[in-house]
């Protein structure tokens, strides 16, 4: 009986160890670099599917997205230096920087509202808030994991 139990545990242990480790291909998708045109196209397809955009709306939105993504790429290039500068900023300067970013988001939302009709804009706001909640939960879990590691 003891031999049977030992054999079962041995086989279970070996088979568990022999399992293939999960690959991190899911991260490859997120870290894969796309050109600005590809990002615009991906965002357009997603927004068209979610909001049922007309061809005129798609054209206007494409211009808006290309402007926004160009500005984002510009900011990304200077992000490392911005981090160092941000650490050296006073609280008042940090607040001014945050207000500037918020103003840019509000301008984008206002331009988007001009492109979309009321129901589409409401749906977009709902999608945006759902994503924000989802990312907030993910970020909270990441912070908790980092805290545990320290």
Coordinates of C-alpha atoms in Angstrom, one line a residue:
X1 CA 0.0 0.0 0.0
X2 CA 2.8 2.4 0.9
X3 CA 4.6 1.5 -2.4
X4 CA 1.4 2.3 -4.3
X5 CA 1.0 5.7 -2.6
X6 CA 4.7 6.5 -3.1
X7 CA 4.4 5.5 -6.8
X8 CA 1.3 7.7 -7.3
X9 CA 3.0 10.7 -5.7
X10 CA 6.2 10.1 -7.7
X11 CA 4.2 9.9 -11.0
X12 CA 2.2 13.0 -10.1
X13 CA 5.3 14.9 -9.2
X14 CA 7.1 14.0 -12.3
X15 CA 4.1 14.8 -14.5
X16 CA 3.6 18.1 -12.8
X17 CA 7.3 19.0 -13.3
X18 CA 7.2 17.9 -16.9
X19 CA 4.4 20.3 -17.7
X20 CA 5.4 23.0 -20.2
X21 CA 5.9 26.4 -18.6
X22 CA 3.5 29.0 -19.8
X23 CA 5.1 31.3 -22.4
X24 CA 4.9 35.0 -22.2
X25 CA 3.6 35.5 -25.7
X26 CA 0.7 37.5 -24.4
X27 CA 3.2 40.2 -23.4
X28 CA 4.7 40.2 -26.8
X29 CA 1.5 41.5 -28.3
X30 CA 1.5 44.4 -25.9
X31 CA 5.1 45.3 -26.3
X32 CA 5.2 44.9 -30.0
X33 CA 6.0 48.2 -31.6
X34 CA 3.7 49.5 -34.2
X35 CA 4.3 52.4 -36.5
X36 CA 2.1 55.5 -35.9
X37 CA 0.0 54.7 -39.0
X38 CA -0.6 51.1 -37.7
X39 CA -1.6 52.5 -34.3
X40 CA -4.0 54.9 -36.0
X41 CA -5.5 52.1 -38.0
X42 CA -5.9 49.8 -35.0
X43 CA -7.6 52.5 -33.0
X44 CA -9.8 53.4 -35.9
X45 CA -10.9 49.8 -36.3
X46 CA -11.6 49.5 -32.6
X47 CA -13.6 52.7 -32.4
X48 CA -15.5 52.0 -35.6
X49 CA -16.6 48.7 -34.3
X50 CA -17.4 50.0 -30.8
X51 CA -19.2 53.2 -31.9
X52 CA -20.5 52.3 -35.4
X53 CA -18.9 55.3 -37.1
X54 CA -19.9 56.7 -40.5
X55 CA -17.2 57.2 -43.2
X56 CA -17.2 61.0 -42.6
X57 CA -16.7 60.4 -38.8
X58 CA -13.9 57.9 -39.6
X59 CA -12.1 60.4 -41.7
X60 CA -12.3 63.2 -39.1
X61 CA -11.4 60.8 -36.3
X62 CA -8.4 59.6 -38.3
X63 CA -7.0 63.1 -38.5
X64 CA -7.6 63.6 -34.7
X65 CA -6.0 60.3 -33.8
X66 CA -2.9 61.1 -36.0
X67 CA -2.5 64.4 -34.3
X68 CA -2.9 62.9 -30.9
X69 CA -0.5 60.0 -31.6
X70 CA 2.1 62.4 -33.1
X71 CA 2.0 64.4 -29.8
X72 CA 2.2 61.2 -27.8
X73 CA 5.2 60.0 -29.7
X74 CA 6.9 63.4 -29.2
X75 CA 6.2 63.1 -25.4
X76 CA 7.5 59.5 -25.4
X77 CA 10.8 60.5 -26.9
X78 CA 11.4 63.0 -24.1
X79 CA 9.9 60.9 -21.3
X80 CA 13.2 59.8 -19.6
X81 CA 14.3 63.4 -19.3
X82 CA 10.8 64.4 -18.2
X83 CA 11.0 61.9 -15.3
X84 CA 14.2 63.4 -14.1
X85 CA 12.8 66.9 -14.5
X86 CA 9.6 65.9 -12.8
X87 CA 11.5 64.6 -9.7
X88 CA 13.3 68.0 -9.5
X89 CA 10.1 70.1 -9.9
X90 CA 8.4 71.9 -7.1
X91 CA 4.9 70.9 -6.1
X92 CA 3.5 74.0 -7.9
X93 CA 5.4 73.1 -11.1
X94 CA 4.0 69.5 -10.8
X95 CA 0.5 70.8 -10.4
X96 CA 0.9 73.0 -13.5
X97 CA 2.2 70.1 -15.5
X98 CA -0.7 67.9 -14.4
X99 CA -3.2 70.7 -15.3
X100 CA -1.6 71.1 -18.7
X101 CA -2.0 67.3 -19.4
X102 CA -5.6 67.5 -18.1
X103 CA -6.3 70.4 -20.4
X104 CA -4.9 68.5 -23.4
X105 CA -7.2 65.6 -22.6
X106 CA -10.2 67.9 -22.3
X107 CA -9.4 69.5 -25.7
X108 CA -9.2 66.0 -27.2
X109 CA -12.5 65.1 -25.6
X110 CA -14.1 68.3 -26.9
X111 CA -12.9 67.6 -30.4
X112 CA -14.1 64.1 -30.2
X113 CA -17.5 65.2 -29.0
X114 CA -17.7 67.4 -32.2
X115 CA -17.1 64.4 -34.3
X116 CA -19.4 61.9 -32.6
X117 CA -23.1 62.2 -32.1
X118 CA -24.5 62.3 -28.5
X119 CA -25.2 58.6 -28.2
X120 CA -21.8 57.7 -29.6
X121 CA -20.1 60.1 -27.2
X122 CA -22.0 58.7 -24.2
X123 CA -21.0 55.2 -25.2
X124 CA -17.4 56.3 -25.6
X125 CA -17.4 57.9 -22.2
X126 CA -18.8 54.6 -20.7
X127 CA -16.1 52.5 -22.5
X128 CA -13.4 54.9 -21.3
X129 CA -14.6 54.7 -17.6
X130 CA -14.8 50.9 -17.8
X131 CA -11.2 50.8 -19.1
X132 CA -10.1 53.2 -16.4
X133 CA -11.6 51.0 -13.7
X134 CA -10.0 47.9 -15.2
X135 CA -6.6 49.5 -15.5
X136 CA -6.9 50.9 -12.0
X137 CA -7.5 47.4 -10.6
X138 CA -4.5 46.0 -12.6
X139 CA -2.3 48.8 -11.4
X140 CA -3.4 48.3 -7.8
X141 CA -2.4 44.6 -8.1
X142 CA 1.0 45.5 -9.6
X143 CA 1.7 47.9 -6.7
X144 CA 0.7 45.3 -4.2
X145 CA 3.0 42.7 -5.8
X146 CA 5.9 45.2 -5.8
X147 CA 5.2 46.0 -2.1
X148 CA 5.3 42.3 -1.3
X149 CA 8.6 41.8 -3.1
X150 CA 10.3 44.6 -1.1

